[in-house]
Coordinates of C-alpha atoms and ligand atoms in Angstrom, one line a residue:
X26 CA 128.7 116.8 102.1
X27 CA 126.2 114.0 102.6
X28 CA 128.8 110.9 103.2
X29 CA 128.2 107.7 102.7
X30 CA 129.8 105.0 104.8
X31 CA 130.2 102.2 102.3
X32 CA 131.0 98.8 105.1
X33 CA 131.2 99.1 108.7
X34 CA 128.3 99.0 110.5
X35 CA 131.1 100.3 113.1
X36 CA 130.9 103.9 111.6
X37 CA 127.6 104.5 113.1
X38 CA 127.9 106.8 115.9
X39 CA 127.0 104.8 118.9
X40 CA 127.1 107.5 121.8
X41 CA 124.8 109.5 123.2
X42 CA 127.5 112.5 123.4
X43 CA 126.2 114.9 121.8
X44 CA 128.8 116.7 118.7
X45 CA 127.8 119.6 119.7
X46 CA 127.9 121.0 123.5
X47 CA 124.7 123.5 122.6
X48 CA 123.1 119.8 121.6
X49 CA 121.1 118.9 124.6
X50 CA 122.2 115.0 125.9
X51 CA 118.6 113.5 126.5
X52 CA 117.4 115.0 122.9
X53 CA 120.6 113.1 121.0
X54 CA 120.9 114.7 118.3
X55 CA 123.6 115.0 115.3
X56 CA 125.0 118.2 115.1
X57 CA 124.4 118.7 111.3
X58 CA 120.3 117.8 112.1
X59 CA 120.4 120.8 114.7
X60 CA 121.5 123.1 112.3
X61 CA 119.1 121.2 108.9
X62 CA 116.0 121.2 111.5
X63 CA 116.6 125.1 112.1
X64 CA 116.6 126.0 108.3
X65 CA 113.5 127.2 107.5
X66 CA 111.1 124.8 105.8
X67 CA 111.2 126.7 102.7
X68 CA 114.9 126.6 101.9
X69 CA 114.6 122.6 102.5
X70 CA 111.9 122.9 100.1
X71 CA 114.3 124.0 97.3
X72 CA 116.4 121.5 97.7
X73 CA 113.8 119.2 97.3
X74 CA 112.8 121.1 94.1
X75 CA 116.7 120.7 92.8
X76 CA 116.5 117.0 93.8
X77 CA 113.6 116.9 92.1
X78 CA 115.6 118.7 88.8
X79 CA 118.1 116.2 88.8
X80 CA 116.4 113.1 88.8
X81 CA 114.6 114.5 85.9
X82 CA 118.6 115.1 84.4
X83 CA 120.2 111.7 85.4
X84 CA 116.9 109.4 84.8
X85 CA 118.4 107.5 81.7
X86 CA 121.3 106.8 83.8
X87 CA 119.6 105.7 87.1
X88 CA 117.2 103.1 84.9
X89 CA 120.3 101.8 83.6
X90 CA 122.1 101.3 86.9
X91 CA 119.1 100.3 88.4
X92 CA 118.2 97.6 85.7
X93 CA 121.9 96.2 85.2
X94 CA 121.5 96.1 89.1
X95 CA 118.2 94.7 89.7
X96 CA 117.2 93.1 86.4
X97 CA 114.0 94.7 85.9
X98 CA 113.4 96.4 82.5
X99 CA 114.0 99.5 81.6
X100 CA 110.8 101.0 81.9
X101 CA 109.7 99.2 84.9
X102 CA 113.0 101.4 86.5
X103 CA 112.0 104.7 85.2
X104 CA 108.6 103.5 86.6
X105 CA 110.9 103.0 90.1
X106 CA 112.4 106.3 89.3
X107 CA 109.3 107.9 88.8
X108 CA 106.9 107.1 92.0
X109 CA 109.9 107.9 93.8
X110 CA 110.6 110.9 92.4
X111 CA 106.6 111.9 92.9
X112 CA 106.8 111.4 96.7
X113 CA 110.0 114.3 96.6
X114 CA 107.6 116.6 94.3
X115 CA 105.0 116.0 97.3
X116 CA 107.6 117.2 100.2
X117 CA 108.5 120.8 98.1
X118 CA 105.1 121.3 100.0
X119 CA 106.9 121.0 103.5
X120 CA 106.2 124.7 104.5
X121 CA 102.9 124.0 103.9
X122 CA 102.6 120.4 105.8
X123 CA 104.6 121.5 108.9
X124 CA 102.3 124.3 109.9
X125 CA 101.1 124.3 113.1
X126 CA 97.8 125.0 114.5
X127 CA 96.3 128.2 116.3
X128 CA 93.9 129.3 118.4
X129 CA 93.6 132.9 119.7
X130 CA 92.0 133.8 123.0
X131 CA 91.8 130.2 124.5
X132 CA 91.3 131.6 127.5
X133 CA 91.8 135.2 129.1
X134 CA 94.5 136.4 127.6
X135 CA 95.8 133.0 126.7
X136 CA 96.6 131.8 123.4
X137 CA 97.6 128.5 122.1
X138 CA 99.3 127.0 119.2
X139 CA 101.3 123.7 118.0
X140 CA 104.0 123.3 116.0
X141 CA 105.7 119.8 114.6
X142 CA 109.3 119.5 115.1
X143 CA 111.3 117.2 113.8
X144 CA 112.2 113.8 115.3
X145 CA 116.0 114.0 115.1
X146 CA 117.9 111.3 113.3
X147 CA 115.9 108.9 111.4
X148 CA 116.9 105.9 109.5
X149 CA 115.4 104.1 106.6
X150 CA 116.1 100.5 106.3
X151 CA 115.0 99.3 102.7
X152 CA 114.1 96.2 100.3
X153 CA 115.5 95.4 97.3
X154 CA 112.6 95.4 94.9
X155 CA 112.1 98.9 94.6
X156 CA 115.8 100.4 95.0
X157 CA 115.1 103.8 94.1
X158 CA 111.4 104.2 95.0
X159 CA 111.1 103.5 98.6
X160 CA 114.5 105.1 99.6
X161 CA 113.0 108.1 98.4
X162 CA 109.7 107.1 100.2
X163 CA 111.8 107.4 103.3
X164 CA 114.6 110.2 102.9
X165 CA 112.2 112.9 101.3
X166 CA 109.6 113.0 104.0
X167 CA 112.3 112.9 106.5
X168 CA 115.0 115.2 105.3
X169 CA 111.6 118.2 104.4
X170 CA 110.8 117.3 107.9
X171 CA 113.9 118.5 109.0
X172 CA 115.6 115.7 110.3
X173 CA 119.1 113.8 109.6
X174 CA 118.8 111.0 107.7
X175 CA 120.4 107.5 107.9
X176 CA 119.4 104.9 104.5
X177 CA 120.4 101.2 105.1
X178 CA 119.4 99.6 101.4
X179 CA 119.1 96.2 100.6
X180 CA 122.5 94.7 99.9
X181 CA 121.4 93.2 97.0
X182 CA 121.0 96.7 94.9
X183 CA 123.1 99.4 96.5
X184 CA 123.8 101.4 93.8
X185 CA 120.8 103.5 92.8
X186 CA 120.4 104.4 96.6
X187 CA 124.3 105.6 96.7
X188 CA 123.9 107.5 93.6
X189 CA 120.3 109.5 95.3
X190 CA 122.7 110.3 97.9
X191 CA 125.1 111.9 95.7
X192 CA 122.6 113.9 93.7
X193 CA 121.0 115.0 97.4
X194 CA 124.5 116.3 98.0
X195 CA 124.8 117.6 94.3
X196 CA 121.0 119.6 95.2
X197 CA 122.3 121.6 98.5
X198 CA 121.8 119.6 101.0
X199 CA 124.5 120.1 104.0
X200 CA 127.3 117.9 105.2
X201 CA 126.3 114.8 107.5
X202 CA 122.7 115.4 106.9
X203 CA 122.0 112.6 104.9
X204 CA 124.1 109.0 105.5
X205 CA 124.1 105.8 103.5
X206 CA 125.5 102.4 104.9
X207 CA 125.7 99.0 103.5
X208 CA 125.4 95.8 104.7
X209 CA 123.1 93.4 106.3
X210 CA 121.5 92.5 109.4
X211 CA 124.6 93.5 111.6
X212 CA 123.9 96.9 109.6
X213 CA 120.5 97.5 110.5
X214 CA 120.7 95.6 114.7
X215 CA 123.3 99.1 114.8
X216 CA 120.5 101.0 113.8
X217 CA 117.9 99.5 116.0
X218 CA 120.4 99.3 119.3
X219 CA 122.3 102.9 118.2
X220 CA 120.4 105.5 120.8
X221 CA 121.3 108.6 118.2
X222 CA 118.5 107.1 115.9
X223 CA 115.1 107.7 117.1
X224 CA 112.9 106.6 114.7
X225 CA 112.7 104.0 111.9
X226 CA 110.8 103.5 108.9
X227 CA 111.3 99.8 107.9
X228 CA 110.2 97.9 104.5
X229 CA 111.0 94.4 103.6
X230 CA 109.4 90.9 104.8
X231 CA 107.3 90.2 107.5
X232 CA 109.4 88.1 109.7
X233 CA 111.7 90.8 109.2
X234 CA 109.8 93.7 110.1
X235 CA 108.3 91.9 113.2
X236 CA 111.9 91.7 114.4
X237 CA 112.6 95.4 113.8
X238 CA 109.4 96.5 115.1
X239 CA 110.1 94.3 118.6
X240 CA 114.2 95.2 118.5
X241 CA 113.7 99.0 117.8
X242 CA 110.2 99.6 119.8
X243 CA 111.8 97.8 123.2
X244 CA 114.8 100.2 122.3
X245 CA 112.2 103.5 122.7
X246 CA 112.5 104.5 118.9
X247 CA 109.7 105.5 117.1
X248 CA 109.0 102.7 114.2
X249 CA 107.1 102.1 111.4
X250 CA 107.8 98.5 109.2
X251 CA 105.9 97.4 106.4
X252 CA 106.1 93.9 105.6
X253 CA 105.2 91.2 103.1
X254 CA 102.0 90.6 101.1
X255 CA 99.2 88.4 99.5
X256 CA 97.3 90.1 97.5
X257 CA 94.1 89.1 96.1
X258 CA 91.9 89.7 92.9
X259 CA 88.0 88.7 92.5
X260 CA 86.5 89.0 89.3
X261 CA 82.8 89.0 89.4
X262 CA 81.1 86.8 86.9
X263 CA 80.0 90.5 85.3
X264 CA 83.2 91.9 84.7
X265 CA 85.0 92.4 81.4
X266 CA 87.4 89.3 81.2
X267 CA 89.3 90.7 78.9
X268 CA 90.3 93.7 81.3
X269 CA 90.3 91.2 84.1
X270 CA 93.0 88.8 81.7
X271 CA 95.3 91.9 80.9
X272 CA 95.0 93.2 84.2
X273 CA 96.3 89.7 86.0
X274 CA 99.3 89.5 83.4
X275 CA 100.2 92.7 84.2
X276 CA 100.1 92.8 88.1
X277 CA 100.9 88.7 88.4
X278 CA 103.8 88.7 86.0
X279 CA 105.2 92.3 85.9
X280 CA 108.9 93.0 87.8
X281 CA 108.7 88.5 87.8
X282 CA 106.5 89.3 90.5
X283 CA 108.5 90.9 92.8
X284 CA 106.3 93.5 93.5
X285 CA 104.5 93.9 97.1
X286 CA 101.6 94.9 95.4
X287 CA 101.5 92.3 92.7
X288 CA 98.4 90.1 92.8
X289 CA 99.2 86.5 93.6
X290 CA 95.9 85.5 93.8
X291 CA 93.1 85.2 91.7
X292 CA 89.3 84.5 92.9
X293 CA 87.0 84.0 90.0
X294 CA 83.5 83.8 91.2
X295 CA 82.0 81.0 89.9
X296 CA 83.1 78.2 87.5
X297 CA 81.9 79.6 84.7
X298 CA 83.7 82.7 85.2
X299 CA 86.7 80.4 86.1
X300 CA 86.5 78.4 82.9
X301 CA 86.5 81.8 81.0
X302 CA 89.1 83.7 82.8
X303 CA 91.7 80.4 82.4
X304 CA 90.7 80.4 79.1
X305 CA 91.9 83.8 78.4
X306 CA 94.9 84.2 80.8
X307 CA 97.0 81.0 79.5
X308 CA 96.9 82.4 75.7
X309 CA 98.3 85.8 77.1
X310 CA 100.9 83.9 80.1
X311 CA 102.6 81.7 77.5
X312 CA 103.3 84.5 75.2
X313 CA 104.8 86.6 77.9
X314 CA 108.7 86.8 76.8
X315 CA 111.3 86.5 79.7
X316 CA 114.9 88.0 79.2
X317 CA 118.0 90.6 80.1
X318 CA 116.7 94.0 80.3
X319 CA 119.6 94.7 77.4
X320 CA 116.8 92.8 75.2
X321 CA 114.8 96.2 75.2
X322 CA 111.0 95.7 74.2
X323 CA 111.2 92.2 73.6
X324 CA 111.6 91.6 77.4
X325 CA 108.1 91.7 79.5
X326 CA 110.4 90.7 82.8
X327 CA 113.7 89.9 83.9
X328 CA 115.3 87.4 86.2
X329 CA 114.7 87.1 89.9
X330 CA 116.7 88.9 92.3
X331 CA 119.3 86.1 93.4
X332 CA 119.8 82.1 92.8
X333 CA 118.2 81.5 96.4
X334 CA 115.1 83.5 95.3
X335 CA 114.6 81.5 92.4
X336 CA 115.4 78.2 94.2
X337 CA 113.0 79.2 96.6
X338 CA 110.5 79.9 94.3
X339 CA 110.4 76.8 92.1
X340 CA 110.7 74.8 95.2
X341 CA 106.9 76.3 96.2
X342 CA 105.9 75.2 92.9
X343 CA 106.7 72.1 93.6
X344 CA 104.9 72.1 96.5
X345 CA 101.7 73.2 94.9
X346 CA 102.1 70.5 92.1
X347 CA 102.9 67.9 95.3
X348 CA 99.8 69.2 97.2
X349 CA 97.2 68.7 94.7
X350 CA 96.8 71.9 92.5
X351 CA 96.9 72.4 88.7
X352 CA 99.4 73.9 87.2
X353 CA 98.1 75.0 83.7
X354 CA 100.8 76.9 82.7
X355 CA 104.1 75.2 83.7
X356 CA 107.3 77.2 83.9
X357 CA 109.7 75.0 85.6
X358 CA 111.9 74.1 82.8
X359 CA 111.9 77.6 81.3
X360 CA 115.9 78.0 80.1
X361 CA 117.1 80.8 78.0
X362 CA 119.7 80.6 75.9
X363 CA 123.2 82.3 76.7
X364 CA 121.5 82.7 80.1
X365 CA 121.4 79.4 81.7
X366 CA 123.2 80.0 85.0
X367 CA 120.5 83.8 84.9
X368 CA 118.0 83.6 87.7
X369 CA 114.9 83.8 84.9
X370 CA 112.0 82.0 86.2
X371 CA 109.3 81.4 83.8
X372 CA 105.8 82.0 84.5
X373 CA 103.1 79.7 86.0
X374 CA 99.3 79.4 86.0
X375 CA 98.0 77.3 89.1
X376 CA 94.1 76.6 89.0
X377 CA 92.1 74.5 92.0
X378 CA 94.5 76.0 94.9
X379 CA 93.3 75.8 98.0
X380 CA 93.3 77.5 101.6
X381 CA 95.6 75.0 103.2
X382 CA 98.5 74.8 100.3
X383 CA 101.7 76.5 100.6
X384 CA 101.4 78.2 97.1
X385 CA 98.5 80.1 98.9
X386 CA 99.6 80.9 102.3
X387 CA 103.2 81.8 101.4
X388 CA 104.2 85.1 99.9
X389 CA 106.1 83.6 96.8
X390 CA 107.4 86.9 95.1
X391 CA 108.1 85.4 92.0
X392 CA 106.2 84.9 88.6
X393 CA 103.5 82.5 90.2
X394 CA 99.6 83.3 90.1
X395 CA 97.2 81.3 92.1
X396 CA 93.4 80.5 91.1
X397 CA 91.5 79.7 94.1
X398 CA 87.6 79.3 92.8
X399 CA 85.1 80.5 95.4
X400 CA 81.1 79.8 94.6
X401 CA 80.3 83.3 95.5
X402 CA 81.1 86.5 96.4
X403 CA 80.8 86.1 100.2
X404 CA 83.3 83.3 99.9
X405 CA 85.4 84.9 98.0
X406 CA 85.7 88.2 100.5
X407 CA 86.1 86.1 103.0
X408 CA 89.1 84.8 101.5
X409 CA 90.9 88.1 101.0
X410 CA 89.9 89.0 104.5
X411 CA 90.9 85.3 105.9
X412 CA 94.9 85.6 105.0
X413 CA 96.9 87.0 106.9
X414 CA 98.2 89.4 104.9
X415 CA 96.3 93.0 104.1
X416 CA 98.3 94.8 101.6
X417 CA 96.7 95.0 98.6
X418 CA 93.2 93.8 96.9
X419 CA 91.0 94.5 93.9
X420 CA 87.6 93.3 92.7
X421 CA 86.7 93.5 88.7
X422 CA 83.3 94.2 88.4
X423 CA 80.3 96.6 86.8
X424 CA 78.3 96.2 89.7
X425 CA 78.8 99.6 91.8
X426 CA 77.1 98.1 94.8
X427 CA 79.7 95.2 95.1
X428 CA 82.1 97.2 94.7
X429 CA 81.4 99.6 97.1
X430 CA 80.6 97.0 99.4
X431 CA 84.2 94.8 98.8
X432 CA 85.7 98.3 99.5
X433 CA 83.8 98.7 102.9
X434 CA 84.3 95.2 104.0
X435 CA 87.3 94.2 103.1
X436 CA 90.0 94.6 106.0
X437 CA 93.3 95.5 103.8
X438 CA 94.7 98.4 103.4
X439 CA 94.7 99.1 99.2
X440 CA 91.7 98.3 97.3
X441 CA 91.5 98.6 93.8
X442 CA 88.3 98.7 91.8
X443 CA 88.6 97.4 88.7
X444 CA 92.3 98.7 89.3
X445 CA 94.8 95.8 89.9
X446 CA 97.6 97.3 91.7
X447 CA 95.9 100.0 93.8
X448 CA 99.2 101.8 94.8
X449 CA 98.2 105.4 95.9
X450 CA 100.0 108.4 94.5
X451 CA 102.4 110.6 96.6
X452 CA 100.0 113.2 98.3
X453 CA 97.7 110.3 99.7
X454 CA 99.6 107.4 102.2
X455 CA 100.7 103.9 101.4
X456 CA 100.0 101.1 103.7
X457 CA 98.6 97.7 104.6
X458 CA 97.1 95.8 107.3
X459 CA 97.5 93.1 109.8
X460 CA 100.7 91.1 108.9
X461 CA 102.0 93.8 105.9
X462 CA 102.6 96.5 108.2
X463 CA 103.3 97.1 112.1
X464 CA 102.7 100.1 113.6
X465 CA 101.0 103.1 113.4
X466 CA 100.9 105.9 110.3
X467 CA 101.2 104.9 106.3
X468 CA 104.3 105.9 104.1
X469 CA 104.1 109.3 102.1
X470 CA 101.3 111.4 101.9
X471 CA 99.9 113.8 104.9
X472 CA 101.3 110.3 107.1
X473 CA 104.7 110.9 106.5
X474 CA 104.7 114.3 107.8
X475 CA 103.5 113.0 111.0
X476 CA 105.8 109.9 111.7
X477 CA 109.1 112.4 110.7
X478 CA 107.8 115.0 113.8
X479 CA 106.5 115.5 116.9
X480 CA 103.9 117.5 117.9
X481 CA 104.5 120.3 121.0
X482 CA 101.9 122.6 122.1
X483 CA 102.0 125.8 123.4
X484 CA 99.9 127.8 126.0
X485 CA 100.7 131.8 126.3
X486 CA 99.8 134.4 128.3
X487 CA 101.3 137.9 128.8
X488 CA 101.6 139.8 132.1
X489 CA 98.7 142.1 131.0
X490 CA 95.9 138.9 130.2
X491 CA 96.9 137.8 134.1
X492 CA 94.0 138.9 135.9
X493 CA 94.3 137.4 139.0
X494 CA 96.9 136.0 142.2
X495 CA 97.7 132.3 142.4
X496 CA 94.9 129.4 141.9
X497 CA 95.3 125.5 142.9
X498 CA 92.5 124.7 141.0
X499 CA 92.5 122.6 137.9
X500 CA 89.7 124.8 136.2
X501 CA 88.4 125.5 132.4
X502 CA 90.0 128.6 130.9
X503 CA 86.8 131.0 130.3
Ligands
LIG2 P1 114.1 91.5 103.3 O1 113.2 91.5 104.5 O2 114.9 90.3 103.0 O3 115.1 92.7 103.4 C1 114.7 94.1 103.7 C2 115.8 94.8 104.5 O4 116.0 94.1 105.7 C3 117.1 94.8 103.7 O5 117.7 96.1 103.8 C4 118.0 93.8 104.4 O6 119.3 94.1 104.4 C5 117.4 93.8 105.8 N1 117.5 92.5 106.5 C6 117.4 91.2 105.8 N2 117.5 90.3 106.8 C7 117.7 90.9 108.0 C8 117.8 90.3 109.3 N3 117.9 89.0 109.6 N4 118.0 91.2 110.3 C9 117.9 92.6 110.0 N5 117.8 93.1 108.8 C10 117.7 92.2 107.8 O7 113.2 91.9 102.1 P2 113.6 91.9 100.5 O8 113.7 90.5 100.1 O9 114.7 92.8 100.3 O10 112.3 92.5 99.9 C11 111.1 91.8 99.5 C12 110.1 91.8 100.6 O11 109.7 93.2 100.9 C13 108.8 91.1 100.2 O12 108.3 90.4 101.3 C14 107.9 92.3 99.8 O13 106.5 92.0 100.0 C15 108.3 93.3 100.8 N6 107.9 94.7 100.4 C16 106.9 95.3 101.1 C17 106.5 96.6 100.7 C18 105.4 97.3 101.5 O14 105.3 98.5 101.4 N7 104.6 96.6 102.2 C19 107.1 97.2 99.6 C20 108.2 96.5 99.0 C21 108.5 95.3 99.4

């Protein structure tokens, strides 16, 4: 059954001895992942497909774990659920995405072919904002790849990721093939030191996912981290502000802005497109209603994820009031009845931020959208391509040559045109650029199937092709 080790960091298997004695020492590998790897892809497929059933079956309950747990509404966790769920309907297609390649008659007699194997035991070390969507970003690909997999999820939400694992278990898949642990950083530096694990598909914040890039790359493990983000929207003086309006609400304010692809930035072009787009965002921010998730459809976001988080949050506020900024819609004394020791931050409107403030550096995370005005478009590129993060970006406009131009230029990962949170569906890959993701290859998508396996190649020849006696050459095969 797939277990799941609930505390100790201590339970991870530390030694290189293999369980098996057929396991070869230098390859490492779990016993139950030599036997998972060797099924073929198909029958790993159909547990996928089961998977896949049961989510379907349990989704009311998940959401409702998932929002008591994490505070976001209801549908925002089917929402979760859902993109989740889409990357697992993408790996039923593993027989398809492990083929190999094949060329016949490479040379006399010789033929040659690749195949992907999997990497072994792979562990997924996750965030708390998306509890169910990025574990599943991380176990599908690597489970249909044939490896064992070990989830580390955020201590903050645990459930939802303990609950996949049971329904995993619940869809076929064998004993010790799939591993859950809890805890914190002494949790995932067993990971990154243990040498069973060799590879690791990281998502959090950037100063954490340097560290397990360093810790885990010096440690010869494959890994992949994606980190924090900043993203930015320009809105061309000729776009439709009313799209341009809804769209901010939506990405700035949805999940309290706890989203790595929310927009925290806003670049109007111009300050007569400024004027107009403040004008229509502040009617539309104020309205927004903040609450439980138990509220139902009179809730447009919940609290933040802990007391630090919000503390955190208000204190950058602060800083953006302190350092010169406008705050035009002003949240800080927000309070909601029966809820006062919640963690519900209400929603702010800055205007005039600039480069240098901490409101427009920092990744804030919380219910806080910035207005930086640039005079035209080149300034305002260069601002998305200036900051250090490269997640996500989107430009509103009608003008198909700007837009094509933004998405050529621009040097992060995601774009959206006239899109505000670009976030690519399952079968393409998911990733950012410079300080939102380290190392190579994008989560899910065609990506995914190459960071959970290697690649071997083959070169064959039969007595009968051998033509002649022994060469020392190094010579072309024709
Ligand atoms: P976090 O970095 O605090 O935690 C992520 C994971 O790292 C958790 O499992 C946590 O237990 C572990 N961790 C925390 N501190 C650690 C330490 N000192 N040493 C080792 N491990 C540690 O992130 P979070 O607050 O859970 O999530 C929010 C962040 O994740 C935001 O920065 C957000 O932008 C980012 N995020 C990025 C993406 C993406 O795909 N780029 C997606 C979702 C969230």
């Amino acid at each position: 059954m797939a277990s799941m080790w609930q505390a100790s960091p201590a339970a991870l298997p530390m030694s290189s001895t293999p369980p098996r004695a057929k396991c070869r020492p230098a390859w490492r590998w779990a016993a139950a992942q030599v036997k998972w790897g060797a099924t073929n892809p198909q029958r790993r497929a159909r547990v996928m497909m089961e998977f896949v059933r049961l989510l379907n079956r349990d989704m009311d309950k998940l959401a409702e774990v998932l929002s008591s747990e994490h505070g976001k509404t209801i549908p925002d966790a089917k929402g979760d659920i859902q993109r989740g769920l889409e990357v697992i309907e993408f790996c039923i297609g593993a027989p398809h995405l492990l083929k190999g390649e094949f060329t016949d008659s490479a040379g006399p007699g010789i033929d040659m072919y690749s195949m992907r194997q999997p990497i072994g035991v792979a562990a997924g070390i996750t965030p708390f904002n998306f509890p169910a969507m990025i574990p599943m970003w991380k176990m599908g690909p690597a489970l249909a790849c044939g490896n064992a997999f070990i989830l580390k999820p955020s201590e903050r939400d645990p459930s939802v990721p303990l609950m996949l694992a049971e329904l995993m278990q619940e869809a076929g898949l064998p004993d010790g093939v799939l591993q859950v642990i809890n805890g914190d950083k002494e949790a995932v530096d067993a990971i990154l030191d243990s040498p069973i694990i060799s590879g690791i598909g990281f998502v959090g914040s950037t100063p954490i996912a340097e560290y397990i890039y360093g810790r885990g790359c010096s440690n010869g493990k494959r890994v992949q981290c994606f980190g924090g983000a900043k993203n930015h929207m320009i809105i061309m003086p000729d776009a439709d502000m009313d799209q341009a309006a809804d769209a901010l609400v939506g990405a700035g304010y949805g999940a309290a802005g706890e989203r790595c692809m929310a927009i925290s930035v806003a670049v109007p072009v111009g300050d007569e497109t400024a004027d107009r787009l403040i004008e229509k965002l502040i009617p539309r921010i104020e309205k927004l209603k903040v609450g439980p998730y138990t509220a139902g459809n009179d809730v447009d976001y919940g609290p933040v994820v802990t007391a630090a988080a919000k503390a955190n949050i208000l204190k950058l506020v602060e800083s953006g009031v302190a350092q010169g900024a406008k705050l035009v819609v002003d949240g800080r004394n927000f309070a909601l009845q029966g809820y006062e020791k919640g963690f519900f931050v209400g929603p702010h409107l800055f205007d005039h931020v600039t480069r240098d403030m901490d409101i427009y550096r920092k990744e804030i995370f919380g219910p806080v959208l910035s207005t930086v005005r640039a005079k035209t478009y080149e300034e305002a590129l260069g601002l998305a391509m200036d900051h250090e993060y490269g997640n996500g970006t989107a430009i509103f406009t009608r003008d198909g040559d700007t837009a094509r131009d933004f998405a050529a230029r621009v040097n992060v990962g995601m774009i959206g045109i006239n899109v505000p949170i670009p976030v690519p569906l399952a079968y393409h890959t998911f990733g950012g650029w410079k300080k939102s993701a380290f190392g190579d290859l994008n989560q899910h998508g065609p990506d995914s199937f190459r960071f959970y396996t290697r690649t071997k190649t083959i070169t064959s020849r039969w007595p009968s092709g051998i033509k002649e006696g022994a060469s020392l050459n190094f010579k072309p095969m024709d």
